[in-house]
CSV table of C-alpha atoms and ligand atoms in Angstrom, one decimal:
chain,number,residue,atom,x,y,z
A,1,MET,CA,-30.0,-14.2,-41.1
A,2,SER,CA,-30.8,-10.5,-41.6
A,3,ASP,CA,-30.7,-8.2,-38.6
A,4,LEU,CA,-33.7,-6.0,-38.9
A,5,PHE,CA,-31.8,-3.0,-36.8
A,6,GLY,CA,-28.5,-3.5,-38.3
A,7,THR,CA,-26.6,-4.3,-35.1
A,8,THR,CA,-23.4,-6.0,-34.7
A,9,ARG,CA,-20.8,-6.5,-31.9
A,10,THR,CA,-18.2,-5.9,-34.8
A,11,VAL,CA,-16.0,-2.6,-34.3
A,12,VAL,CA,-13.1,-1.2,-36.4
A,13,LYS,CA,-10.8,1.5,-34.8
A,14,SER,CA,-7.4,2.6,-35.6
A,15,ARG,CA,-5.7,0.7,-32.7
A,16,TYR,CA,-8.0,-2.3,-32.6
A,17,ALA,CA,-10.7,-4.5,-34.4
A,18,LEU,CA,-13.2,-7.0,-33.0
A,19,ILE,CA,-14.8,-8.9,-36.2
A,20,THR,CA,-17.8,-11.2,-35.5
A,21,PRO,CA,-18.7,-14.0,-37.8
A,22,ASP,CA,-22.1,-12.3,-38.5
A,23,GLY,CA,-20.1,-9.8,-40.6
A,24,PHE,CA,-17.7,-12.2,-42.4
A,25,VAL,CA,-17.6,-11.5,-46.2
A,26,PRO,CA,-15.8,-13.9,-48.6
A,27,SER,CA,-13.3,-12.6,-50.9
A,28,ALA,CA,-11.6,-14.4,-54.3
A,29,VAL,CA,-8.1,-15.3,-53.3
A,30,PRO,CA,-5.9,-16.9,-56.1
A,31,GLY,CA,-4.8,-20.4,-55.2
A,32,TRP,CA,-7.8,-21.8,-53.4
A,33,LYS,CA,-10.4,-23.9,-55.2
A,34,ASP,CA,-13.9,-25.3,-54.0
A,35,ALA,CA,-13.0,-23.0,-50.7
A,36,VAL,CA,-14.5,-19.9,-49.1
A,37,VAL,CA,-11.7,-17.4,-48.0
A,38,VAL,CA,-12.5,-14.7,-45.6
A,39,VAL,CA,-9.7,-12.0,-45.0
A,40,ASN,CA,-10.3,-11.2,-41.4
A,41,ILE,CA,-7.3,-9.0,-40.8
A,42,SER,CA,-4.7,-7.5,-43.2
A,43,PRO,CA,-2.5,-4.4,-44.0
A,44,ALA,CA,-5.5,-2.9,-46.0
A,45,MET,CA,-6.8,-1.9,-42.5
A,46,VAL,CA,-4.0,0.4,-42.3
A,47,GLY,CA,-2.3,-0.8,-39.1
A,48,PRO,CA,-1.8,-4.7,-39.4
A,49,ARG,CA,1.6,-5.8,-40.6
A,50,PHE,CA,0.2,-9.2,-41.1
A,51,THR,CA,-2.5,-11.2,-42.5
A,52,GLN,CA,-5.2,-13.6,-40.9
A,53,LEU,CA,-7.6,-15.6,-42.9
A,54,GLN,CA,-10.1,-18.1,-42.5
A,55,VAL,CA,-10.5,-20.7,-45.3
A,56,THR,CA,-13.3,-23.2,-45.3
A,57,LEU,CA,-12.6,-25.9,-47.9
A,58,GLY,CA,-15.3,-28.1,-49.4
A,59,LYS,CA,-15.1,-31.8,-50.2
A,60,GLU,CA,-12.9,-31.1,-53.4
A,61,GLY,CA,-11.0,-28.2,-51.6
A,62,THR,CA,-7.5,-27.4,-52.4
A,63,GLY,CA,-5.0,-24.7,-51.7
A,64,GLU,CA,-1.9,-24.2,-53.8
A,65,GLY,CA,0.9,-21.6,-54.1
A,66,ASN,CA,4.1,-20.4,-52.8
A,67,THR,CA,4.7,-18.3,-49.8
A,68,GLY,CA,7.3,-16.3,-51.5
A,69,ALA,CA,8.7,-13.5,-49.3
A,70,ASN,CA,6.0,-14.5,-46.6
A,71,GLN,CA,5.8,-17.3,-44.0
A,72,TYR,CA,2.4,-19.2,-43.3
A,73,PHE,CA,1.2,-20.5,-40.0
A,74,ILE,CA,-1.8,-22.7,-40.8
A,75,TYR,CA,-3.8,-24.2,-37.9
A,76,VAL,CA,-6.6,-26.7,-38.6
A,77,THR,CA,-9.7,-25.5,-36.7
A,78,GLU,CA,-12.3,-28.3,-38.0
A,79,GLY,CA,-12.4,-31.4,-40.4
A,80,THR,CA,-9.6,-33.2,-42.2
A,81,GLY,CA,-7.4,-33.1,-44.9
A,82,SER,CA,-3.5,-33.3,-45.9
A,83,ILE,CA,-0.8,-31.1,-46.8
A,84,LEU,CA,2.5,-31.9,-48.9
A,85,LEU,CA,5.7,-31.0,-47.0
A,86,GLN,CA,9.2,-31.8,-47.6
A,87,ASP,CA,7.9,-34.1,-50.4
A,88,LYS,CA,5.6,-36.2,-47.8
A,89,ARG,CA,2.0,-35.8,-47.6
A,90,HIS,CA,0.9,-35.2,-44.1
A,91,ARG,CA,-2.6,-36.0,-42.6
A,92,LEU,CA,-4.4,-33.0,-40.9
A,93,GLU,CA,-7.1,-32.9,-38.4
A,94,ALA,CA,-8.6,-30.4,-35.9
A,95,GLY,CA,-5.5,-29.0,-33.8
A,96,SER,CA,-3.0,-30.0,-36.4
A,97,TYR,CA,-0.6,-26.9,-37.4
A,98,ILE,CA,1.8,-26.4,-40.2
A,99,TYR,CA,4.5,-23.8,-40.6
A,100,LEU,CA,5.7,-22.9,-43.9
A,101,PRO,CA,8.9,-20.7,-44.4
A,102,PRO,CA,9.4,-18.2,-47.2
A,103,SER,CA,9.9,-19.6,-50.6
A,104,THR,CA,8.1,-22.8,-49.9
A,105,ASP,CA,5.4,-24.6,-52.0
A,106,MET,CA,1.8,-25.1,-50.5
A,107,GLN,CA,-0.2,-28.0,-51.4
A,108,LEU,CA,-3.2,-28.5,-49.1
A,109,LYS,CA,-6.2,-30.6,-49.7
A,110,SER,CA,-9.4,-31.4,-47.7
A,111,SER,CA,-10.7,-34.9,-47.2
A,112,GLY,CA,-14.6,-34.2,-46.8
A,113,ALA,CA,-14.2,-30.6,-45.3
A,114,MET,CA,-11.7,-28.7,-43.5
A,115,ARG,CA,-11.6,-25.3,-41.8
A,116,LEU,CA,-8.3,-23.3,-41.4
A,117,LEU,CA,-7.2,-20.5,-39.8
A,118,ILE,CA,-4.0,-18.9,-41.4
A,119,PHE,CA,-1.5,-16.2,-40.5
A,120,GLN,CA,0.9,-14.7,-43.2
A,121,LYS,CA,3.7,-12.4,-42.2
A,122,LYS,CA,6.8,-11.2,-44.1
A,123,TYR,CA,9.8,-12.9,-43.0
A,124,GLN,CA,12.5,-10.6,-41.5
A,125,ALA,CA,15.9,-12.2,-41.9
A,126,LEU,CA,18.1,-11.6,-38.9
A,127,LYS,CA,22.0,-11.7,-39.3
A,128,GLY,CA,23.4,-14.9,-37.7
A,129,ALA,CA,20.1,-16.6,-37.6
A,130,THR,CA,19.2,-19.1,-40.3
A,131,VAL,CA,15.6,-19.2,-42.0
A,132,PRO,CA,13.5,-21.7,-40.1
A,133,THR,CA,12.4,-24.9,-41.9
A,134,GLY,CA,9.0,-26.1,-42.1
A,135,ILE,CA,6.8,-27.7,-39.3
A,136,ILE,CA,4.0,-29.9,-38.9
A,137,ASN,CA,2.6,-30.8,-35.4
A,138,HIS,CA,-0.5,-31.1,-33.4
A,139,GLU,CA,-1.6,-28.8,-30.6
A,140,ARG,CA,-1.9,-31.9,-28.0
A,141,GLU,CA,2.1,-32.0,-28.1
A,142,THR,CA,2.6,-29.1,-26.3
A,143,LYS,CA,1.5,-28.8,-22.8
A,144,GLY,CA,-0.2,-25.7,-21.4
A,145,GLN,CA,2.3,-23.9,-18.8
A,146,PRO,CA,0.8,-21.5,-16.1
A,147,PHE,CA,1.0,-18.1,-17.3
A,148,LEU,CA,2.9,-16.0,-14.8
A,149,GLY,CA,2.3,-18.5,-12.1
A,150,ASN,CA,-1.4,-18.9,-12.7
A,151,GLU,CA,-2.5,-22.3,-13.0
A,152,ASP,CA,-6.0,-21.5,-14.3
A,153,ALA,CA,-4.4,-19.4,-17.2
A,154,ARG,CA,-2.2,-21.7,-19.6
A,155,LEU,CA,-0.3,-21.0,-22.4
A,156,GLN,CA,0.6,-23.3,-25.2
A,157,VAL,CA,3.5,-22.2,-27.4
A,158,LEU,CA,3.3,-23.5,-30.6
A,159,LEU,CA,6.3,-22.3,-32.5
A,160,PRO,CA,9.8,-22.8,-31.3
A,161,ASP,CA,11.0,-19.9,-29.0
A,162,GLU,CA,13.9,-19.0,-31.1
A,163,LYS,CA,15.6,-16.1,-32.7
A,164,SER,CA,15.3,-17.4,-36.2
A,165,PHE,CA,11.6,-17.1,-35.7
A,166,ASP,CA,10.1,-13.6,-36.2
A,167,MET,CA,6.5,-14.6,-35.3
A,168,ALA,CA,5.0,-16.6,-32.3
A,169,VAL,CA,1.3,-18.4,-32.4
A,170,ASN,CA,0.3,-19.4,-28.8
A,171,ILE,CA,-3.1,-20.9,-27.4
A,172,PHE,CA,-4.4,-19.5,-24.2
A,173,THR,CA,-6.8,-21.2,-22.1
A,174,TYR,CA,-8.6,-19.8,-19.2
A,175,GLN,CA,-10.7,-21.5,-16.4
A,176,PRO,CA,-13.8,-19.4,-16.0
A,177,GLY,CA,-13.0,-16.3,-13.7
A,178,ALA,CA,-9.4,-16.3,-14.6
A,179,THR,CA,-7.8,-13.2,-16.2
A,180,LEU,CA,-4.6,-11.7,-17.8
A,181,PRO,CA,-3.0,-10.6,-14.7
A,182,PHE,CA,-2.6,-7.1,-15.7
A,183,VAL,CA,-3.5,-4.6,-18.7
A,184,GLU,CA,-0.7,-5.2,-21.2
A,185,THR,CA,0.6,-2.5,-23.5
A,186,HIS,CA,3.3,-3.7,-25.7
A,187,ILE,CA,5.1,-3.2,-29.3
A,188,MET,CA,3.9,-6.5,-30.4
A,189,GLU,CA,0.6,-6.9,-32.1
A,190,HIS,CA,-1.8,-9.6,-32.1
A,191,GLY,CA,-4.3,-11.3,-34.4
A,192,LEU,CA,-6.6,-13.7,-32.5
A,193,LEU,CA,-9.3,-16.2,-33.0
A,194,MET,CA,-11.5,-17.1,-30.0
A,195,LEU,CA,-11.5,-21.2,-30.5
A,196,ARG,CA,-14.2,-21.8,-27.5
A,197,GLY,CA,-16.0,-20.3,-24.7
A,198,GLN,CA,-16.7,-16.6,-23.8
A,199,GLY,CA,-15.4,-13.5,-21.8
A,200,VAL,CA,-14.9,-9.9,-21.9
A,201,TYR,CA,-11.8,-8.4,-23.8
A,202,ARG,CA,-10.6,-5.0,-22.7
A,203,LEU,CA,-9.2,-3.1,-26.0
A,204,ASP,CA,-7.8,0.2,-25.2
A,205,SER,CA,-10.1,1.8,-22.7
A,206,ASP,CA,-13.3,-0.2,-24.2
A,207,TYR,CA,-15.0,-3.6,-22.7
A,208,TYR,CA,-16.3,-6.2,-25.3
A,209,PRO,CA,-18.4,-9.4,-24.7
A,210,VAL,CA,-16.6,-11.8,-27.0
A,211,LYS,CA,-17.1,-15.5,-27.7
A,212,ALA,CA,-15.9,-18.5,-29.9
A,213,GLY,CA,-15.8,-17.5,-33.6
A,214,ASP,CA,-14.8,-13.9,-32.8
A,215,VAL,CA,-11.7,-12.2,-34.3
A,216,ILE,CA,-9.7,-9.4,-32.8
A,217,TRP,CA,-6.6,-7.4,-34.1
A,218,MET,CA,-4.6,-5.4,-31.4
A,219,GLY,CA,-2.2,-3.0,-32.9
A,220,SER,CA,0.9,-2.2,-31.2
A,221,TYR,CA,0.4,-0.4,-27.7
A,222,CYS,CA,-3.2,-1.2,-27.7
A,223,PRO,CA,-3.8,-1.9,-23.9
A,224,GLN,CA,-5.4,-5.2,-23.6
A,225,TRP,CA,-6.8,-7.5,-21.0
A,226,PHE,CA,-9.3,-10.4,-20.8
A,227,VAL,CA,-11.3,-12.3,-18.2
A,228,ALA,CA,-13.3,-15.6,-18.8
A,229,MET,CA,-16.8,-15.9,-18.0
A,230,GLY,CA,-19.3,-18.7,-18.1
A,231,LYS,CA,-19.1,-22.2,-17.3
A,232,THR,CA,-16.7,-23.7,-19.5
A,233,PRO,CA,-13.1,-22.6,-20.1
A,234,ALA,CA,-12.3,-20.0,-22.9
A,235,SER,CA,-9.5,-20.3,-25.2
A,236,TYR,CA,-7.9,-18.4,-28.1
A,237,ILE,CA,-5.2,-18.7,-30.6
A,238,TYR,CA,-3.3,-15.8,-31.2
A,239,TYR,CA,-0.3,-14.1,-33.4
A,240,LYS,CA,2.5,-11.8,-32.4
A,241,ASP,CA,5.7,-10.6,-34.2
A,242,VAL,CA,8.8,-11.2,-31.9
A,243,ASN,CA,12.6,-11.2,-32.0
A,244,ARG,CA,13.5,-8.4,-34.3
A,245,ASP,CA,14.8,-5.0,-33.6
A,246,PRO,CA,12.1,-2.4,-33.2
A,247,MET,CA,14.0,0.0,-35.5
B,301,LIG,O1,1.6,-12.9,-25.3
B,301,LIG,C1,0.8,-11.9,-25.2
B,301,LIG,O2,1.2,-10.7,-25.4
B,301,LIG,C2,-0.3,-12.2,-24.3
B,301,LIG,N1,-0.3,-12.2,-23.1
B,301,LIG,N2,-1.5,-11.1,-24.8
B,301,LIG,C3,-2.9,-11.4,-24.9
B,301,LIG,O3,-3.1,-12.7,-24.5
B,301,LIG,N3,-3.6,-10.5,-25.1
B,302,LIG,MN1,-0.5,-9.3,-25.5
């Protein structure tokens, strides 16, 4: 649908970006067939040190390649499909997720149609820590824990909290009216996809209405805060870089 007055909620700033689905534009990315790939966040923005993609696979959709120096976190937002991991094909459905370590082949297939969120980050080795192995799991296997004691703001930690991992991916679910307890300002950067519901995100000193489908990049030290609004819970899945020396 065209917008007669050229308006959008999308904003791209030096320390953060809010990117709304009305502005998504696909790009041709090697390895994907019968698929629409939108690169929502990447180092090309100048600031992000990771990439966040959304991939919509058609009936015959496939994704093939090798992670190389990077690691991939793949989360199924809709539909069904399968992935080959450690010589076995695994069925995927909404809520399934896969962690692929560096130097790993990726062989994904849709069965009907499937929508994916993917975070990609260069793996930073750490002396004394072994490189992680692949993981396949479903979000329902991880119970949400109250965030800093708040029963109405629950965090599901999807990857092991171990020093071999230099990235974390979590799902945050807020009951209407629940908030991040304070304005966070930290070295870790975030890539975020709103999965359900709506609310207001504070980014730096600005406040934005956000809803399911929106994408946010928060650079290091971007002050951030959220309040869930409306009648249903709000949840978002987000990436952060962890466990490595800042220097
Ligand atoms: O893990 C985090 O830093 C998280 N509390 N940040 C956020 O939700 N914006
Ligand atoms: Mn944060």
